């Protein structure tokens, strides 16, 4: 029997609806909506699309958003000053600096300047450290979205073998910590892993975030495994595919996320949740 499809689009829509309810409660209680500042530097076309989508989601949920667009030639100090002014802005609860930044700007320094309480990307070392030691924190949106998909698909993680392919700071490492916190036995794989197909085949839950189109084949998947595909890759013929060969994997897995319509829509939905978590937490 082919795998059931985990419908990220529908799950993300229901999360945004929940966020809208919480945003209305916040607005009623505090007399202003929760506020997100989105900072974009330069003219990266992909960043422009992401930022527009984030602003659109805020509008849908009743979250105030403002965009700060700096030219690609701005100085690091100008960007740091902007971040500091947003840290001090009482109408702003969340700050998101869209990455990547131009080469002359130190990304780590910018992230470390964001007030950790407003760090809705969950990239500040304070939030990363709190995630590591299992304390409450703002969690990065894409891995938080992966966990929500697993949860809403009714998958029990306790005692299961979870394999994560990819070790990026944005997805692979944080999702591994989140799976561990749910009592999975976690293996992190990467480009140097020996016999990657064999390691993947051990997984009850396989999370793939490597950015290589259809790298994970059907015969890498344990029959009945749950497969979460974080990849979004555009092929030369313009088709969008994940990091998993979907047509093969769907015949082996018990549940799988499609691309598009799987993890993709979850990132912005979880960002809305983080904005609300930050806004309420800032009020104590
Ligand atoms: N660029 C690609 N993904 C992300 C993300 O999740 N947050 C930010 N700020 N920039 C990104």
mmCIF file of C-alpha atoms and ligand atoms in Angstrom:
data_model
loop_
_atom_site.group_PDB
_atom_site.id
_atom_site.type_symbol
_atom_site.label_atom_id
_atom_site.label_comp_id
_atom_site.label_asym_id
_atom_site.label_seq_id
_atom_site.Cartn_x
_atom_site.Cartn_y
_atom_site.Cartn_z
ATOM 1 C CA UNK A 1 0.000 0.000 0.000
ATOM 2 C CA UNK A 2 1.486 3.411 -0.888
ATOM 3 C CA UNK A 3 2.361 5.795 1.945
ATOM 4 C CA UNK A 4 -0.130 8.268 3.308
ATOM 5 C CA UNK A 5 0.720 11.812 2.304
ATOM 6 C CA UNK A 6 1.404 14.283 5.119
ATOM 7 C CA UNK A 7 -0.403 17.412 3.945
ATOM 8 C CA UNK A 8 1.835 20.281 5.050
ATOM 9 C CA UNK A 9 -0.274 22.831 3.238
ATOM 10 C CA UNK A 10 -3.408 21.945 5.216
ATOM 11 C CA UNK A 11 -1.524 21.594 8.518
ATOM 12 C CA UNK A 12 0.175 24.973 7.978
ATOM 13 C CA UNK A 13 -3.222 26.569 7.260
ATOM 14 C CA UNK A 14 -4.611 25.220 10.526
ATOM 15 C CA UNK A 15 -1.555 26.510 12.429
ATOM 16 C CA UNK A 16 -2.021 29.952 10.876
ATOM 17 C CA UNK A 17 -5.684 29.876 11.959
ATOM 18 C CA UNK A 18 -4.594 29.099 15.517
ATOM 19 C CA UNK A 19 -2.068 31.933 15.304
ATOM 20 C CA UNK A 20 -4.808 34.325 14.173
ATOM 21 C CA UNK A 21 -6.884 33.426 17.242
ATOM 22 C CA UNK A 22 -3.911 34.031 19.547
ATOM 23 C CA UNK A 23 -3.059 37.305 17.757
ATOM 24 C CA UNK A 24 -6.628 38.546 18.294
ATOM 25 C CA UNK A 25 -6.390 37.638 21.990
ATOM 26 C CA UNK A 26 -3.083 39.501 22.258
ATOM 27 C CA UNK A 27 -4.475 42.577 20.512
ATOM 28 C CA UNK A 28 -7.555 42.622 22.744
ATOM 29 C CA UNK A 29 -5.477 42.246 25.889
ATOM 30 C CA UNK A 30 -2.650 44.686 25.124
ATOM 31 C CA UNK A 31 -4.268 47.231 22.807
ATOM 32 C CA UNK A 32 -1.920 46.659 19.896
ATOM 33 C CA UNK A 33 -1.229 43.675 17.639
ATOM 34 C CA UNK A 34 1.904 41.548 17.982
ATOM 35 C CA UNK A 35 4.627 43.086 15.778
ATOM 36 C CA UNK A 36 7.243 41.526 13.513
ATOM 37 C CA UNK A 37 10.106 43.464 11.886
ATOM 38 C CA UNK A 38 11.576 41.863 8.793
ATOM 39 C CA UNK A 39 14.968 43.098 7.635
ATOM 40 C CA UNK A 40 16.152 42.466 4.091
ATOM 41 C CA UNK A 41 19.530 43.564 2.763
ATOM 42 C CA UNK A 42 20.199 43.794 -0.972
ATOM 43 C CA UNK A 43 18.295 42.340 -3.895
ATOM 44 C CA UNK A 44 18.371 38.540 -3.577
ATOM 45 C CA UNK A 45 15.259 37.455 -5.572
ATOM 46 C CA UNK A 46 14.609 34.364 -3.409
ATOM 47 C CA UNK A 47 14.856 36.486 -0.234
ATOM 48 C CA UNK A 48 12.399 38.966 -1.744
ATOM 49 C CA UNK A 49 9.853 36.155 -2.315
ATOM 50 C CA UNK A 50 10.333 34.780 1.236
ATOM 51 C CA UNK A 51 9.998 38.233 2.813
ATOM 52 C CA UNK A 52 6.833 38.993 0.817
ATOM 53 C CA UNK A 53 5.336 35.660 1.893
ATOM 54 C CA UNK A 54 6.188 36.335 5.542
ATOM 55 C CA UNK A 55 4.522 39.763 5.402
ATOM 56 C CA UNK A 56 1.472 38.242 3.720
ATOM 57 C CA UNK A 57 1.147 35.584 6.428
ATOM 58 C CA UNK A 58 1.391 38.267 9.137
ATOM 59 C CA UNK A 59 -1.420 40.234 7.502
ATOM 60 C CA UNK A 60 -3.560 37.067 7.349
ATOM 61 C CA UNK A 61 -2.975 36.302 11.030
ATOM 62 C CA UNK A 62 -3.473 39.825 12.374
ATOM 63 C CA UNK A 63 0.198 40.363 13.179
ATOM 64 C CA UNK A 64 1.576 43.838 12.442
ATOM 65 C CA UNK A 65 4.648 43.623 10.206
ATOM 66 C CA UNK A 66 7.103 46.194 8.957
ATOM 67 C CA UNK A 67 9.814 45.735 6.388
ATOM 68 C CA UNK A 68 13.224 47.377 6.643
ATOM 69 C CA UNK A 69 15.002 47.142 3.302
ATOM 70 C CA UNK A 70 18.653 48.173 3.283
ATOM 71 C CA UNK A 71 20.717 48.454 0.102
ATOM 72 C CA UNK A 72 23.282 45.706 -0.570
ATOM 73 C CA UNK A 73 26.069 48.265 -0.073
ATOM 74 C CA UNK A 74 24.981 49.265 3.458
ATOM 75 C CA UNK A 75 27.624 48.908 6.155
ATOM 76 C CA UNK A 76 27.592 46.301 8.898
ATOM 77 C CA UNK A 77 27.298 49.128 11.455
ATOM 78 C CA UNK A 78 24.176 50.465 9.751
ATOM 79 C CA UNK A 79 22.573 47.037 9.948
ATOM 80 C CA UNK A 80 23.635 46.554 13.577
ATOM 81 C CA UNK A 81 22.213 49.981 14.473
ATOM 82 C CA UNK A 82 18.902 49.052 12.847
ATOM 83 C CA UNK A 83 18.772 45.782 14.796
ATOM 84 C CA UNK A 84 19.506 47.624 18.067
ATOM 85 C CA UNK A 85 16.744 50.131 17.375
ATOM 86 C CA UNK A 86 14.302 47.247 16.746
ATOM 87 C CA UNK A 87 15.446 45.600 19.994
ATOM 88 C CA UNK A 88 14.368 48.802 21.765
ATOM 89 C CA UNK A 89 11.120 49.304 19.807
ATOM 90 C CA UNK A 90 8.161 48.605 22.142
ATOM 91 C CA UNK A 91 5.841 47.829 19.203
ATOM 92 C CA UNK A 92 8.116 45.088 17.865
ATOM 93 C CA UNK A 93 8.066 41.607 19.416
ATOM 94 C CA UNK A 94 9.927 39.671 16.731
ATOM 95 C CA UNK A 95 12.937 40.495 14.571
ATOM 96 C CA UNK A 96 13.892 38.488 11.518
ATOM 97 C CA UNK A 97 16.947 39.324 9.419
ATOM 98 C CA UNK A 98 16.558 37.479 6.138
ATOM 99 C CA UNK A 99 19.617 35.421 5.226
ATOM 100 C CA UNK A 100 21.927 35.243 3.349
ATOM 101 C CA UNK A 101 23.541 38.629 3.966
ATOM 102 C CA UNK A 102 26.083 40.219 1.608
ATOM 103 C CA UNK A 103 29.647 38.899 2.035
ATOM 104 C CA UNK A 104 30.983 42.058 3.712
ATOM 105 C CA UNK A 105 28.562 41.637 6.642
ATOM 106 C CA UNK A 106 29.320 39.230 9.480
ATOM 107 C CA UNK A 107 26.155 37.131 9.783
ATOM 108 C CA UNK A 108 27.024 35.759 13.231
ATOM 109 C CA UNK A 109 27.536 39.263 14.597
ATOM 110 C CA UNK A 110 24.153 40.381 13.275
ATOM 111 C CA UNK A 111 22.362 37.357 14.764
ATOM 112 C CA UNK A 112 24.086 37.885 18.114
ATOM 113 C CA UNK A 113 22.923 41.507 18.172
ATOM 114 C CA UNK A 114 19.241 40.516 18.003
ATOM 115 C CA UNK A 115 17.589 40.459 21.446
ATOM 116 C CA UNK A 116 17.206 36.683 22.101
ATOM 117 C CA UNK A 117 13.667 37.363 23.366
ATOM 118 C CA UNK A 118 12.771 38.769 19.906
ATOM 119 C CA UNK A 119 14.773 36.208 17.897
ATOM 120 C CA UNK A 120 11.842 34.568 16.082
ATOM 121 C CA UNK A 121 14.246 32.627 13.815
ATOM 122 C CA UNK A 122 15.741 30.910 16.871
ATOM 123 C CA UNK A 123 19.245 31.473 15.495
ATOM 124 C CA UNK A 124 20.751 33.408 18.449
ATOM 125 C CA UNK A 125 23.317 31.335 20.391
ATOM 126 C CA UNK A 126 21.238 31.812 23.566
ATOM 127 C CA UNK A 127 18.240 30.137 21.901
ATOM 128 C CA UNK A 128 20.458 27.481 20.302
ATOM 129 C CA UNK A 129 22.014 26.759 23.712
ATOM 130 C CA UNK A 130 18.643 26.571 25.441
ATOM 131 C CA UNK A 131 17.407 24.142 22.774
ATOM 132 C CA UNK A 132 20.515 22.039 23.405
ATOM 133 C CA UNK A 133 19.888 21.775 27.156
ATOM 134 C CA UNK A 134 16.131 21.311 26.842
ATOM 135 C CA UNK A 135 15.043 24.675 28.203
ATOM 136 C CA UNK A 136 12.151 26.722 26.771
ATOM 137 C CA UNK A 137 13.331 28.861 23.851
ATOM 138 C CA UNK A 138 12.397 30.250 20.470
ATOM 139 C CA UNK A 139 13.004 27.316 18.099
ATOM 140 C CA UNK A 140 14.064 27.640 14.451
ATOM 141 C CA UNK A 141 10.972 27.560 12.237
ATOM 142 C CA UNK A 142 11.735 24.825 9.692
ATOM 143 C CA UNK A 143 12.772 22.160 12.222
ATOM 144 C CA UNK A 144 9.862 23.169 14.470
ATOM 145 C CA UNK A 145 7.638 22.654 11.403
ATOM 146 C CA UNK A 146 9.131 19.190 10.815
ATOM 147 C CA UNK A 147 8.299 18.239 14.415
ATOM 148 C CA UNK A 148 4.755 19.526 14.070
ATOM 149 C CA UNK A 149 4.233 17.436 10.907
ATOM 150 C CA UNK A 150 5.513 14.325 12.675
ATOM 151 C CA UNK A 151 3.235 15.028 15.639
ATOM 152 C CA UNK A 152 0.128 15.723 13.561
ATOM 153 C CA UNK A 153 0.765 12.591 11.481
ATOM 154 C CA UNK A 154 0.333 10.719 14.782
ATOM 155 C CA UNK A 155 3.873 9.326 14.814
ATOM 156 C CA UNK A 156 5.188 8.221 18.227
ATOM 157 C CA UNK A 157 8.898 9.082 18.492
ATOM 158 C CA UNK A 158 9.705 7.585 21.881
ATOM 159 C CA UNK A 159 12.295 4.851 21.488
ATOM 160 C CA UNK A 160 12.246 5.046 17.673
ATOM 161 C CA UNK A 161 15.301 5.332 15.461
ATOM 162 C CA UNK A 162 15.355 8.732 13.784
ATOM 163 C CA UNK A 163 17.948 9.499 11.131
ATOM 164 C CA UNK A 164 18.647 13.039 9.986
ATOM 165 C CA UNK A 165 20.517 13.518 6.726
ATOM 166 C CA UNK A 166 22.166 16.956 6.799
ATOM 167 C CA UNK A 167 23.876 18.846 9.618
ATOM 168 C CA UNK A 168 23.126 22.504 8.888
ATOM 169 C CA UNK A 169 22.639 24.975 11.728
ATOM 170 C CA UNK A 170 19.215 25.907 10.323
ATOM 171 C CA UNK A 171 17.716 22.415 9.949
ATOM 172 C CA UNK A 172 19.849 19.300 10.520
ATOM 173 C CA UNK A 173 21.361 20.090 13.915
ATOM 174 C CA UNK A 174 18.276 21.669 15.533
ATOM 175 C CA UNK A 175 15.861 19.004 14.253
ATOM 176 C CA UNK A 176 18.195 16.333 15.663
ATOM 177 C CA UNK A 177 17.994 17.974 19.102
ATOM 178 C CA UNK A 178 14.205 18.230 18.865
ATOM 179 C CA UNK A 179 13.897 14.537 17.937
ATOM 180 C CA UNK A 180 16.198 13.662 20.836
ATOM 181 C CA UNK A 181 14.033 15.725 23.198
ATOM 182 C CA UNK A 182 11.100 13.531 22.096
ATOM 183 C CA UNK A 183 13.112 10.444 23.125
ATOM 184 C CA UNK A 184 14.062 9.206 19.661
ATOM 185 C CA UNK A 185 17.454 7.561 19.143
ATOM 186 C CA UNK A 186 19.032 9.986 16.715
ATOM 187 C CA UNK A 187 21.687 9.502 14.058
ATOM 188 C CA UNK A 188 23.013 12.545 12.192
ATOM 189 C CA UNK A 189 24.401 11.825 8.708
ATOM 190 C CA UNK A 190 26.261 14.090 6.320
ATOM 191 C CA UNK A 191 28.344 14.118 3.157
ATOM 192 C CA UNK A 192 31.174 12.097 4.769
ATOM 193 C CA UNK A 193 28.930 9.383 6.233
ATOM 194 C CA UNK A 194 30.030 5.942 5.048
ATOM 195 C CA UNK A 195 27.351 3.786 3.438
ATOM 196 C CA UNK A 196 24.656 6.429 3.805
ATOM 197 C CA UNK A 197 21.946 4.200 2.237
ATOM 198 C CA UNK A 198 22.525 1.554 4.933
ATOM 199 C CA UNK A 199 22.314 4.135 7.740
ATOM 200 C CA UNK A 200 19.101 5.568 6.268
ATOM 201 C CA UNK A 201 17.643 2.053 6.035
ATOM 202 C CA UNK A 202 17.853 1.754 9.849
ATOM 203 C CA UNK A 203 15.502 4.698 10.338
ATOM 204 C CA UNK A 204 11.932 4.491 11.565
ATOM 205 C CA UNK A 205 11.758 8.239 10.909
ATOM 206 C CA UNK A 206 13.954 9.719 8.189
ATOM 207 C CA UNK A 207 14.407 13.494 7.926
ATOM 208 C CA UNK A 208 16.314 14.663 4.855
ATOM 209 C CA UNK A 209 17.705 18.192 4.529
ATOM 210 C CA UNK A 210 20.661 18.187 2.172
ATOM 211 C CA UNK A 211 19.615 20.251 -0.848
ATOM 212 C CA UNK A 212 20.386 17.555 -3.433
ATOM 213 C CA UNK A 213 17.517 16.682 -5.761
ATOM 214 C CA UNK A 214 16.126 13.162 -5.246
ATOM 215 C CA UNK A 215 19.289 11.902 -3.582
ATOM 216 C CA UNK A 216 17.486 9.482 -1.250
ATOM 217 C CA UNK A 217 16.166 6.565 -3.286
ATOM 218 C CA UNK A 218 13.322 4.166 -2.501
ATOM 219 C CA UNK A 219 15.693 1.359 -1.530
ATOM 220 C CA UNK A 220 17.297 3.587 1.155
ATOM 221 C CA UNK A 221 14.030 3.526 3.081
ATOM 222 C CA UNK A 222 12.966 0.940 5.643
ATOM 223 C CA UNK A 223 9.520 -0.418 4.734
ATOM 224 C CA UNK A 224 6.944 1.446 6.826
ATOM 225 C CA UNK A 225 9.264 4.332 7.737
ATOM 226 C CA UNK A 226 8.029 7.925 8.022
ATOM 227 C CA UNK A 227 9.871 10.210 5.582
ATOM 228 C CA UNK A 228 10.123 13.984 6.012
ATOM 229 C CA UNK A 229 11.650 15.717 3.002
ATOM 230 C CA UNK A 230 12.937 19.224 3.770
ATOM 231 C CA UNK A 231 14.548 19.745 0.339
ATOM 232 C CA UNK A 232 13.168 22.085 -2.296
ATOM 233 C CA UNK A 233 15.152 21.848 -5.529
ATOM 234 C CA UNK A 234 14.335 23.184 -8.964
ATOM 235 C CA UNK A 235 15.315 20.880 -11.833
ATOM 236 C CA UNK A 236 16.483 22.246 -15.215
ATOM 237 C CA UNK A 237 12.968 21.525 -16.591
ATOM 238 C CA UNK A 238 11.648 23.868 -13.807
ATOM 239 C CA UNK A 239 10.004 21.001 -11.883
ATOM 240 C CA UNK A 240 10.252 21.290 -8.076
ATOM 241 C CA UNK A 241 11.525 18.166 -6.325
ATOM 242 C CA UNK A 242 12.684 17.284 -2.838
ATOM 243 C CA UNK A 243 15.808 15.543 -1.605
ATOM 244 C CA UNK A 244 13.898 12.249 -1.721
ATOM 245 C CA UNK A 245 12.860 10.414 -4.914
ATOM 246 C CA UNK A 246 9.166 10.706 -4.066
ATOM 247 C CA UNK A 247 7.745 8.224 -6.611
ATOM 248 C CA UNK A 248 10.021 5.485 -5.291
ATOM 249 C CA UNK A 249 9.761 6.407 -1.600
ATOM 250 C CA UNK A 250 5.954 6.580 -1.597
ATOM 251 C CA UNK A 251 5.862 2.848 -2.394
ATOM 252 C CA UNK A 252 8.004 1.935 0.636
ATOM 253 C CA UNK A 253 7.239 4.459 3.401
ATOM 254 C CA UNK A 254 4.140 4.453 5.608
ATOM 255 C CA UNK A 255 3.876 8.257 5.509
ATOM 256 C CA UNK A 256 5.742 10.898 3.526
ATOM 257 C CA UNK A 257 5.737 14.646 2.937
ATOM 258 C CA UNK A 258 5.341 15.800 -0.682
ATOM 259 C CA UNK A 259 7.363 18.563 -2.364
ATOM 260 C CA UNK A 260 5.872 21.086 -2.779
ATOM 261 C CA UNK A 261 3.190 21.119 -0.065
ATOM 262 C CA UNK A 262 5.048 19.324 2.721
ATOM 263 C CA UNK A 263 7.602 21.031 4.950
ATOM 264 C CA UNK A 264 7.711 24.226 2.826
ATOM 265 C CA UNK A 265 4.472 25.873 4.025
ATOM 266 C CA UNK A 266 5.256 24.942 7.641
ATOM 267 C CA UNK A 267 8.216 27.319 8.006
ATOM 268 C CA UNK A 268 6.146 30.496 7.788
ATOM 269 C CA UNK A 269 3.319 29.009 9.872
ATOM 270 C CA UNK A 270 5.807 28.257 12.657
ATOM 271 C CA UNK A 271 7.229 31.776 12.292
ATOM 272 C CA UNK A 272 3.756 33.123 13.078
ATOM 273 C CA UNK A 273 3.673 30.885 16.173
ATOM 274 C CA UNK A 274 7.109 32.121 17.242
ATOM 275 C CA UNK A 275 6.003 35.760 16.863
ATOM 276 C CA UNK A 276 3.083 35.072 19.198
ATOM 277 C CA UNK A 277 5.207 33.124 21.670
ATOM 278 C CA UNK A 278 7.703 36.027 21.717
ATOM 279 C CA UNK A 279 4.968 38.662 22.045
ATOM 280 C CA UNK A 280 3.262 36.947 24.991
ATOM 281 C CA UNK A 281 6.591 36.099 26.675
ATOM 282 C CA UNK A 282 7.758 39.731 26.448
ATOM 283 C CA UNK A 283 4.674 40.684 28.481
ATOM 284 C CA UNK A 284 5.754 38.211 31.147
HETATM 285 N N1 LIG B 1 17.036 32.178 4.660
HETATM 286 C C1 LIG B 1 16.661 30.908 4.362
HETATM 287 N N2 LIG B 1 15.921 30.382 5.364
HETATM 288 C C2 LIG B 1 15.819 31.337 6.304
HETATM 289 C C3 LIG B 1 15.178 31.405 7.567
HETATM 290 O O1 LIG B 1 14.540 30.460 8.051
HETATM 291 N N3 LIG B 1 15.302 32.594 8.224
HETATM 292 C C4 LIG B 1 16.000 33.631 7.731
HETATM 293 N N4 LIG B 1 16.076 34.738 8.473
HETATM 294 N N5 LIG B 1 16.623 33.605 6.575
HETATM 295 C C5 LIG B 1 16.524 32.462 5.865
#
